[in-house]
Structure formats: C-alpha cells, structure tokens
Amino acid sequence: QTVVTQEPSFSVSPGGTVTLTCGLSSGSVSINYYPSWYQQTPGQAPRALIYSTNIRSSGVPDRFSGSILGNKAALTITGAQADDESDYYCVLYMGSAIWVFGGGTKLTVL
Amino acid sequence: QLQLQESGPGLVKPSETLSLTCTVSGGSISSSTYYWGWIRQPPGKGLEWIGIIYYSGSTYYNPSLESRVTISVDTSKNQFSLKLTSVTAADTALYYCARLSSGWPHYFDYWGQGTLVTVSS
C-alpha cells in the first residue's frame, strides 16, 4: 500500500521561509497526483490552502505557495507568522476516485 | 454560506455499527457539481479519507475500509450518511464530513466541525 510521507515536524522563525514536502513511499510525486494542502489549527477543522499543486484556495494569502520540488510536492510559507503554527496535511489523488492523506507536519513558529 | 454539520452517537460499542449523518445547509446536496465525503482523524493522529458519494448515489471508498463502509445520500433531507460496521477501538476518531469542490481537480473545500466517536464497551 502506498504511503504518503511528510516531515513529522518543522520549525521556522517569525518572518522566515519554510518548505514542507510531501512524498511517496514508492515513486515520485508529479502534477498528475494533483497534490493539495490543508492547514489545521488545534480544535479546528482542516482548511484548504492549495490544490492542483499550486492553486491557492479562496482567501489564502499569497505567502502560501505550492510546487513540485524534485520528486515531491512542496508547500512553501514565506514570511511565516505566529498564526501559521499549525498542522499541515498534503493529499494526493491516486486515481480511481481515491485520495490519500499524508501523516501531517506539525509546524512550530519560534 | 455553505455549512456542514455532523451528528450521531458519540459512543459505540465494539463490534457494533457506527452511524453518522451530515446535514448540509446553504446549498443543495442534489447539485450535479459536487461530491460529498467523510474523513476521520484518530485522537492525536493524522487524517484518513473514508469515501465520497455523488447525489445520484455513486460511491467511492478507501480500499482499506471498503468492506465495512457504506455511504448513502438522502436528497429530500439534504443529508448524507456514513455507516461503519464491526467497529473496534481503532475506529475511535473525530469524523468530518466535507464537500469535494466542483470541476477538476477536486479538493475538499468545505468541512464540518467534526464529531467525536469513541468505540468502547
């Protein structure tokens, strides 16, 4: 069974830039997996940030951006703010109307 | 503004069936544009996609849960439901309902607040 991999945790300084990645246990992530990214703060439902690799969801500030870096999908936060401290999940489309979530990355801003 | 609200028992006994309903307001579940889905999150863990349904009743499930899952839709009530049979403690989770966006590629653009289901005797 394919596993979607993410860094368990990451930290960034306020104002800094951080790139979180989303890979596959076997193989490379490409645009054909239509990667999407979600932000979840404690006690809240996830919120869509990015879909189809690099399209920002409505209302998402442009300091959040998505891309493919090497063999992984990536979420870059530029100018990190305190309220960016959240869990971030990527989701890959596996075909046949099946989606798989990654394990999530806990981002600390300090 | 579209809203989704999960409801159902917060406690289910092992081996029994978990049943949840998602009520959609501010929009029609019968729209031919959208799919509707369920996602769960065990306490302190990550998200897991369970499955989706179209208003016509077409369904797609996570292969790892497919043998135990049924998602159905009631367009007259603007609701869709989840049934998970033969539950164990591993099914204890916060269960979210969500809408899959229109067009392609899809993503989950609206989410309910989630409802916690505990499996325990």
PDB file of C-alpha atoms in Angstrom:
ATOM      1  CA  GLN A   1       0.000   0.000   0.000  1.00  0.00           C
ATOM      2  CA  THR A   2       1.306   3.411  -0.980  1.00  0.00           C
ATOM      3  CA  VAL A   3       2.162   5.716   1.908  1.00  0.00           C
ATOM      4  CA  VAL A   4       2.232   9.490   1.583  1.00  0.00           C
ATOM      5  CA  THR A   5       5.158  10.843   3.572  1.00  0.00           C
ATOM      6  CA  GLN A   6       5.587  14.186   5.303  1.00  0.00           C
ATOM      7  CA  GLU A   7       8.092  15.529   7.805  1.00  0.00           C
ATOM      8  CA  PRO A   8       6.628  14.923  11.285  1.00  0.00           C
ATOM      9  CA  SER A   9       7.693  18.328  12.481  1.00  0.00           C
ATOM     10  CA  PHE A  10       9.383  21.509  11.343  1.00  0.00           C
ATOM     11  CA  SER A  11      10.194  24.851  12.887  1.00  0.00           C
ATOM     12  CA  VAL A  12      10.593  28.297  11.412  1.00  0.00           C
ATOM     13  CA  SER A  13      11.434  31.700  12.801  1.00  0.00           C
ATOM     14  CA  PRO A  14       8.899  34.505  12.537  1.00  0.00           C
ATOM     15  CA  GLY A  15       9.380  36.175   9.174  1.00  0.00           C
ATOM     16  CA  GLY A  16      11.298  33.232   7.836  1.00  0.00           C
ATOM     17  CA  THR A  17      10.598  30.880   4.957  1.00  0.00           C
ATOM     18  CA  VAL A  18       9.860  27.192   5.302  1.00  0.00           C
ATOM     19  CA  THR A  19       9.198  24.456   2.770  1.00  0.00           C
ATOM     20  CA  LEU A  20       7.243  21.368   3.766  1.00  0.00           C
ATOM     21  CA  THR A  21       7.311  18.356   1.486  1.00  0.00           C
ATOM     22  CA  CYS A  22       5.013  15.513   0.508  1.00  0.00           C
ATOM     23  CA  GLY A  23       6.414  12.343  -0.979  1.00  0.00           C
ATOM     24  CA  LEU A  24       5.578   8.743  -1.745  1.00  0.00           C
ATOM     25  CA  SER A  25       6.952   5.648  -0.081  1.00  0.00           C
ATOM     26  CA  SER A  26       7.479   4.320  -3.561  1.00  0.00           C
ATOM     27  CA  GLY A  27       7.842   6.563  -6.569  1.00  0.00           C
ATOM     28  CA  SER A  28       7.747  10.267  -7.289  1.00  0.00           C
ATOM     29  CA  VAL A  29       5.017  12.845  -6.826  1.00  0.00           C
ATOM     30  CA  SER A  30       4.105  14.692 -10.006  1.00  0.00           C
ATOM     31  CA  ILE A  31       1.382  17.119 -11.003  1.00  0.00           C
ATOM     32  CA  ASN A  32      -0.635  14.079 -12.039  1.00  0.00           C
ATOM     33  CA  TYR A  33      -1.247  13.372  -8.353  1.00  0.00           C
ATOM     34  CA  TYR A  34      -2.942  16.804  -8.090  1.00  0.00           C
ATOM     35  CA  PRO A  35      -1.431  17.473  -4.655  1.00  0.00           C
ATOM     36  CA  SER A  36      -3.435  19.600  -2.268  1.00  0.00           C
ATOM     37  CA  TRP A  37      -2.532  21.059   1.103  1.00  0.00           C
ATOM     38  CA  TYR A  38      -4.599  21.688   4.221  1.00  0.00           C
ATOM     39  CA  GLN A  39      -3.919  23.658   7.385  1.00  0.00           C
ATOM     40  CA  GLN A  40      -5.357  22.502  10.702  1.00  0.00           C
ATOM     41  CA  THR A  41      -5.099  24.516  13.886  1.00  0.00           C
ATOM     42  CA  PRO A  42      -5.880  22.821  17.220  1.00  0.00           C
ATOM     43  CA  GLY A  43      -9.566  22.164  17.723  1.00  0.00           C
ATOM     44  CA  GLN A  44     -10.470  23.263  14.214  1.00  0.00           C
ATOM     45  CA  ALA A  45     -11.439  21.516  11.016  1.00  0.00           C
ATOM     46  CA  PRO A  46      -8.850  21.481   8.235  1.00  0.00           C
ATOM     47  CA  ARG A  47      -8.808  24.407   5.846  1.00  0.00           C
ATOM     48  CA  ALA A  48      -7.810  24.068   2.204  1.00  0.00           C
ATOM     49  CA  LEU A  49      -4.738  26.091   1.258  1.00  0.00           C
ATOM     50  CA  ILE A  50      -3.516  24.784  -2.099  1.00  0.00           C
ATOM     51  CA  TYR A  51      -4.944  22.438  -4.727  1.00  0.00           C
ATOM     52  CA  SER A  52      -3.737  21.048  -8.005  1.00  0.00           C
ATOM     53  CA  THR A  53      -0.112  21.556  -6.948  1.00  0.00           C
ATOM     54  CA  ASN A  54      -0.052  25.356  -6.878  1.00  0.00           C
ATOM     55  CA  ILE A  55      -3.528  26.927  -6.981  1.00  0.00           C
ATOM     56  CA  ARG A  56      -4.417  28.840  -3.846  1.00  0.00           C
ATOM     57  CA  SER A  57      -7.851  28.276  -2.384  1.00  0.00           C
ATOM     58  CA  SER A  58     -10.114  31.286  -1.996  1.00  0.00           C
ATOM     59  CA  GLY A  59      -8.887  33.744   0.618  1.00  0.00           C
ATOM     60  CA  VAL A  60      -5.480  32.137   1.134  1.00  0.00           C
ATOM     61  CA  PRO A  61      -2.684  34.731   1.299  1.00  0.00           C
ATOM     62  CA  ASP A  62      -0.022  34.610  -1.387  1.00  0.00           C
ATOM     63  CA  ARG A  63       2.713  33.840   1.113  1.00  0.00           C
ATOM     64  CA  PHE A  64       1.495  30.243   0.808  1.00  0.00           C
ATOM     65  CA  SER A  65       2.625  28.614  -2.406  1.00  0.00           C
ATOM     66  CA  GLY A  66       2.771  25.110  -3.794  1.00  0.00           C
ATOM     67  CA  SER A  67       5.122  23.424  -6.210  1.00  0.00           C
ATOM     68  CA  ILE A  68       6.848  20.218  -7.207  1.00  0.00           C
ATOM     69  CA  LEU A  69      10.424  20.052  -5.912  1.00  0.00           C
ATOM     70  CA  GLY A  70      12.355  17.116  -7.258  1.00  0.00           C
ATOM     71  CA  ASN A  71      10.223  14.053  -6.603  1.00  0.00           C
ATOM     72  CA  LYS A  72       7.951  15.618  -4.004  1.00  0.00           C
ATOM     73  CA  ALA A  73       5.153  18.131  -3.716  1.00  0.00           C
ATOM     74  CA  ALA A  74       6.060  21.151  -1.637  1.00  0.00           C
ATOM     75  CA  LEU A  75       4.301  23.826   0.375  1.00  0.00           C
ATOM     76  CA  THR A  76       6.315  26.974   0.959  1.00  0.00           C
ATOM     77  CA  ILE A  77       5.387  29.596   3.535  1.00  0.00           C
ATOM     78  CA  THR A  78       7.156  32.892   3.016  1.00  0.00           C
ATOM     79  CA  GLY A  79       7.272  35.387   5.874  1.00  0.00           C
ATOM     80  CA  ALA A  80       5.969  32.982   8.499  1.00  0.00           C
ATOM     81  CA  GLN A  81       3.644  34.426  11.097  1.00  0.00           C
ATOM     82  CA  ALA A  82       2.762  33.206  14.569  1.00  0.00           C
ATOM     83  CA  ASP A  83      -0.691  32.081  13.470  1.00  0.00           C
ATOM     84  CA  ASP A  84       0.872  29.829  10.833  1.00  0.00           C
ATOM     85  CA  GLU A  85       1.724  27.482  13.692  1.00  0.00           C
ATOM     86  CA  SER A  86      -0.491  24.543  12.720  1.00  0.00           C
ATOM     87  CA  ASP A  87      -0.534  21.033  11.383  1.00  0.00           C
ATOM     88  CA  TYR A  88      -0.219  20.801   7.606  1.00  0.00           C
ATOM     89  CA  TYR A  89      -1.521  17.872   5.586  1.00  0.00           C
ATOM     90  CA  CYS A  90      -0.966  17.025   1.973  1.00  0.00           C
ATOM     91  CA  VAL A  91      -3.361  14.877  -0.011  1.00  0.00           C
ATOM     92  CA  LEU A  92      -2.558  13.022  -3.208  1.00  0.00           C
ATOM     93  CA  TYR A  93      -5.018  11.755  -5.783  1.00  0.00           C
ATOM     94  CA  MET A  94      -4.216   8.123  -6.558  1.00  0.00           C
ATOM     95  CA  GLY A  95      -6.648   7.717  -9.432  1.00  0.00           C
ATOM     96  CA  SER A  96      -9.943   5.807  -9.478  1.00  0.00           C
ATOM     97  CA  ALA A  97     -11.514   8.394  -7.170  1.00  0.00           C
ATOM     98  CA  ILE A  98      -9.171   7.583  -4.298  1.00  0.00           C
ATOM     99  CA  TRP A  99      -7.367  10.158  -2.190  1.00  0.00           C
ATOM    100  CA  VAL A 100      -4.625   9.519   0.389  1.00  0.00           C
ATOM    101  CA  PHE A 101      -3.630  11.899   3.152  1.00  0.00           C
ATOM    102  CA  GLY A 102      -0.089  12.267   4.369  1.00  0.00           C
ATOM    103  CA  GLY A 103       0.679  11.900   8.048  1.00  0.00           C
ATOM    104  CA  GLY A 104       0.925  15.649   8.546  1.00  0.00           C
ATOM    105  CA  THR A 105       3.648  18.079   9.583  1.00  0.00           C
ATOM    106  CA  LYS A 106       3.489  19.985  12.839  1.00  0.00           C
ATOM    107  CA  LEU A 107       4.892  23.442  12.159  1.00  0.00           C
ATOM    108  CA  THR A 108       6.236  25.492  15.034  1.00  0.00           C
ATOM    109  CA  VAL A 109       6.902  29.212  14.643  1.00  0.00           C
ATOM    110  CA  LEU A 110       9.501  30.359  17.153  1.00  0.00           C
TER     111      LEU A 110
ATOM    112  CA  GLN B   1     -22.611  30.293   3.076  1.00  0.00           C
ATOM    113  CA  LEU B   2     -22.421  26.517   2.841  1.00  0.00           C
ATOM    114  CA  GLN B   3     -22.380  24.715   6.189  1.00  0.00           C
ATOM    115  CA  LEU B   4     -21.976  21.047   7.034  1.00  0.00           C
ATOM    116  CA  GLN B   5     -22.894  19.570  10.405  1.00  0.00           C
ATOM    117  CA  GLU B   6     -22.137  16.062  11.588  1.00  0.00           C
ATOM    118  CA  SER B   7     -24.423  14.283  14.034  1.00  0.00           C
ATOM    119  CA  GLY B   8     -24.700  10.873  15.617  1.00  0.00           C
ATOM    120  CA  PRO B   9     -23.889   8.831  18.726  1.00  0.00           C
ATOM    121  CA  GLY B  10     -20.662   9.749  20.457  1.00  0.00           C
ATOM    122  CA  LEU B  11     -20.196   6.277  21.899  1.00  0.00           C
ATOM    123  CA  VAL B  12     -20.397   2.963  20.060  1.00  0.00           C
ATOM    124  CA  LYS B  13     -19.719  -0.497  21.439  1.00  0.00           C
ATOM    125  CA  PRO B  14     -17.089  -2.743  19.863  1.00  0.00           C
ATOM    126  CA  SER B  15     -18.398  -4.955  17.044  1.00  0.00           C
ATOM    127  CA  GLU B  16     -21.416  -2.680  16.530  1.00  0.00           C
ATOM    128  CA  THR B  17     -22.137  -0.254  13.702  1.00  0.00           C
ATOM    129  CA  LEU B  18     -21.142   3.395  13.745  1.00  0.00           C
ATOM    130  CA  SER B  19     -23.749   5.637  12.088  1.00  0.00           C
ATOM    131  CA  LEU B  20     -23.284   9.334  11.377  1.00  0.00           C
ATOM    132  CA  THR B  21     -25.215  11.903   9.372  1.00  0.00           C
ATOM    133  CA  CYS B  22     -24.031  15.099   7.743  1.00  0.00           C
ATOM    134  CA  THR B  23     -26.629  17.803   7.235  1.00  0.00           C
ATOM    135  CA  VAL B  24     -25.878  20.333   4.521  1.00  0.00           C
ATOM    136  CA  SER B  25     -27.288  23.861   4.723  1.00  0.00           C
ATOM    137  CA  GLY B  26     -26.818  26.878   2.482  1.00  0.00           C
ATOM    138  CA  GLY B  27     -26.655  24.720  -0.620  1.00  0.00           C
ATOM    139  CA  SER B  28     -28.262  21.715  -2.262  1.00  0.00           C
ATOM    140  CA  ILE B  29     -26.762  18.273  -1.954  1.00  0.00           C
ATOM    141  CA  SER B  30     -28.522  17.450  -5.236  1.00  0.00           C
ATOM    142  CA  SER B  31     -26.275  19.768  -7.208  1.00  0.00           C
ATOM    143  CA  SER B  32     -24.723  17.833 -10.050  1.00  0.00           C
ATOM    144  CA  THR B  33     -21.495  19.677  -9.440  1.00  0.00           C
ATOM    145  CA  TYR B  34     -20.324  18.207  -6.168  1.00  0.00           C
ATOM    146  CA  TYR B  35     -19.337  15.057  -4.371  1.00  0.00           C
ATOM    147  CA  TRP B  36     -19.678  14.727  -0.606  1.00  0.00           C
ATOM    148  CA  GLY B  37     -17.312  12.843   1.632  1.00  0.00           C
ATOM    149  CA  TRP B  38     -16.166  11.600   5.008  1.00  0.00           C
ATOM    150  CA  ILE B  39     -12.715  11.946   6.565  1.00  0.00           C
ATOM    151  CA  ARG B  40     -11.658  10.849  10.034  1.00  0.00           C
ATOM    152  CA  GLN B  41      -8.889  11.693  12.493  1.00  0.00           C
ATOM    153  CA  PRO B  42      -7.962   9.454  15.431  1.00  0.00           C
ATOM    154  CA  PRO B  43      -7.052  11.432  18.554  1.00  0.00           C
ATOM    155  CA  GLY B  44      -3.614  12.963  18.163  1.00  0.00           C
ATOM    156  CA  LYS B  45      -3.126  11.449  14.715  1.00  0.00           C
ATOM    157  CA  GLY B  46      -3.478  12.366  11.068  1.00  0.00           C
ATOM    158  CA  LEU B  47      -6.385  12.486   8.655  1.00  0.00           C
ATOM    159  CA  GLU B  48      -7.739   9.473   6.780  1.00  0.00           C
ATOM    160  CA  TRP B  49     -10.011   9.667   3.734  1.00  0.00           C
ATOM    161  CA  ILE B  50     -13.003   7.324   4.135  1.00  0.00           C
ATOM    162  CA  GLY B  51     -15.046   7.819   0.981  1.00  0.00           C
ATOM    163  CA  ILE B  52     -17.261  10.021  -1.171  1.00  0.00           C
ATOM    164  CA  ILE B  53     -20.742   9.969  -2.674  1.00  0.00           C
ATOM    165  CA  TYR B  54     -22.474  11.724  -5.559  1.00  0.00           C
ATOM    166  CA  TYR B  55     -26.083  12.865  -5.246  1.00  0.00           C
ATOM    167  CA  SER B  56     -27.073  10.062  -7.595  1.00  0.00           C
ATOM    168  CA  GLY B  57     -25.687   7.540  -5.124  1.00  0.00           C
ATOM    169  CA  SER B  58     -22.407   6.652  -6.806  1.00  0.00           C
ATOM    170  CA  THR B  59     -19.786   5.915  -4.167  1.00  0.00           C
ATOM    171  CA  TYR B  60     -16.030   5.500  -3.887  1.00  0.00           C
ATOM    172  CA  TYR B  61     -14.342   4.146  -0.777  1.00  0.00           C
ATOM    173  CA  ASN B  62     -10.910   3.874   0.797  1.00  0.00           C
ATOM    174  CA  PRO B  63      -9.823   0.334  -0.120  1.00  0.00           C
ATOM    175  CA  SER B  64      -8.667  -0.290   3.438  1.00  0.00           C
ATOM    176  CA  LEU B  65     -12.172   0.386   4.783  1.00  0.00           C
ATOM    177  CA  GLU B  66     -14.305  -0.641   1.830  1.00  0.00           C
ATOM    178  CA  SER B  67     -15.503  -3.932   3.303  1.00  0.00           C
ATOM    179  CA  ARG B  68     -17.018  -2.147   6.323  1.00  0.00           C
ATOM    180  CA  VAL B  69     -18.145   1.223   4.940  1.00  0.00           C
ATOM    181  CA  THR B  70     -21.384   2.388   3.382  1.00  0.00           C
ATOM    182  CA  ILE B  71     -22.068   5.999   2.442  1.00  0.00           C
ATOM    183  CA  SER B  72     -25.589   6.951   1.404  1.00  0.00           C
ATOM    184  CA  VAL B  73     -27.444  10.122   0.477  1.00  0.00           C
ATOM    185  CA  ASP B  74     -30.927  11.428   1.272  1.00  0.00           C
ATOM    186  CA  THR B  75     -31.598  14.310  -1.080  1.00  0.00           C
ATOM    187  CA  SER B  76     -35.019  15.004   0.457  1.00  0.00           C
ATOM    188  CA  LYS B  77     -33.328  15.873   3.744  1.00  0.00           C
ATOM    189  CA  ASN B  78     -30.185  17.373   2.189  1.00  0.00           C
ATOM    190  CA  GLN B  79     -28.138  14.850   4.134  1.00  0.00           C
ATOM    191  CA  PHE B  80     -25.623  12.123   3.551  1.00  0.00           C
ATOM    192  CA  SER B  81     -24.643   9.384   5.959  1.00  0.00           C
ATOM    193  CA  LEU B  82     -21.834   7.081   6.984  1.00  0.00           C
ATOM    194  CA  LYS B  83     -22.128   3.557   8.326  1.00  0.00           C
ATOM    195  CA  LEU B  84     -19.083   1.659   9.533  1.00  0.00           C
ATOM    196  CA  THR B  85     -19.648  -1.904  10.680  1.00  0.00           C
ATOM    197  CA  SER B  86     -17.786  -4.129  13.131  1.00  0.00           C
ATOM    198  CA  VAL B  87     -16.052  -1.236  14.835  1.00  0.00           C
ATOM    199  CA  THR B  88     -13.059  -1.599  17.141  1.00  0.00           C
ATOM    200  CA  ALA B  89     -11.127   0.828  19.308  1.00  0.00           C
ATOM    201  CA  ALA B  90      -9.076   1.687  16.219  1.00  0.00           C
ATOM    202  CA  ASP B  91     -12.180   3.374  14.776  1.00  0.00           C
ATOM    203  CA  THR B  92     -12.254   5.910  17.606  1.00  0.00           C
ATOM    204  CA  ALA B  93     -11.820   9.230  15.854  1.00  0.00           C
ATOM    205  CA  LEU B  94     -13.105  12.670  15.049  1.00  0.00           C
ATOM    206  CA  TYR B  95     -15.263  12.183  11.969  1.00  0.00           C
ATOM    207  CA  TYR B  96     -15.555  15.040   9.481  1.00  0.00           C
ATOM    208  CA  CYS B  97     -17.926  15.431   6.585  1.00  0.00           C
ATOM    209  CA  ALA B  98     -16.760  17.583   3.699  1.00  0.00           C
ATOM    210  CA  ARG B  99     -17.616  18.748   0.209  1.00  0.00           C
ATOM    211  CA  LEU B 100     -15.455  17.928  -2.776  1.00  0.00           C
ATOM    212  CA  SER B 101     -15.060  21.002  -4.942  1.00  0.00           C
ATOM    213  CA  SER B 102     -16.670  21.390  -8.335  1.00  0.00           C
ATOM    214  CA  GLY B 103     -14.728  20.867 -11.510  1.00  0.00           C
ATOM    215  CA  TRP B 104     -11.404  19.098 -11.818  1.00  0.00           C
ATOM    216  CA  PRO B 105      -9.162  18.694  -9.993  1.00  0.00           C
ATOM    217  CA  HIS B 106     -11.224  18.210  -6.889  1.00  0.00           C
ATOM    218  CA  TYR B 107     -10.254  19.129  -3.376  1.00  0.00           C
ATOM    219  CA  PHE B 108     -12.156  19.319  -0.083  1.00  0.00           C
ATOM    220  CA  ASP B 109     -13.286  22.923   0.043  1.00  0.00           C
ATOM    221  CA  TYR B 110     -15.868  22.920   2.834  1.00  0.00           C
ATOM    222  CA  TRP B 111     -15.674  20.926   6.073  1.00  0.00           C
ATOM    223  CA  GLY B 112     -17.927  20.307   9.031  1.00  0.00           C
ATOM    224  CA  GLN B 113     -16.580  20.869  12.526  1.00  0.00           C
ATOM    225  CA  GLY B 114     -16.314  17.161  13.173  1.00  0.00           C
ATOM    226  CA  THR B 115     -17.912  14.814  15.674  1.00  0.00           C
ATOM    227  CA  LEU B 116     -16.011  12.574  18.064  1.00  0.00           C
ATOM    228  CA  VAL B 117     -16.936   8.913  18.104  1.00  0.00           C
ATOM    229  CA  THR B 118     -15.493   6.695  20.808  1.00  0.00           C
ATOM    230  CA  VAL B 119     -15.600   2.931  20.500  1.00  0.00           C
ATOM    231  CA  SER B 120     -15.751   1.424  23.945  1.00  0.00           C
ATOM    232  CA  SER B 121     -17.786  -1.052  25.933  1.00  0.00           C
TER     233      SER B 121
END
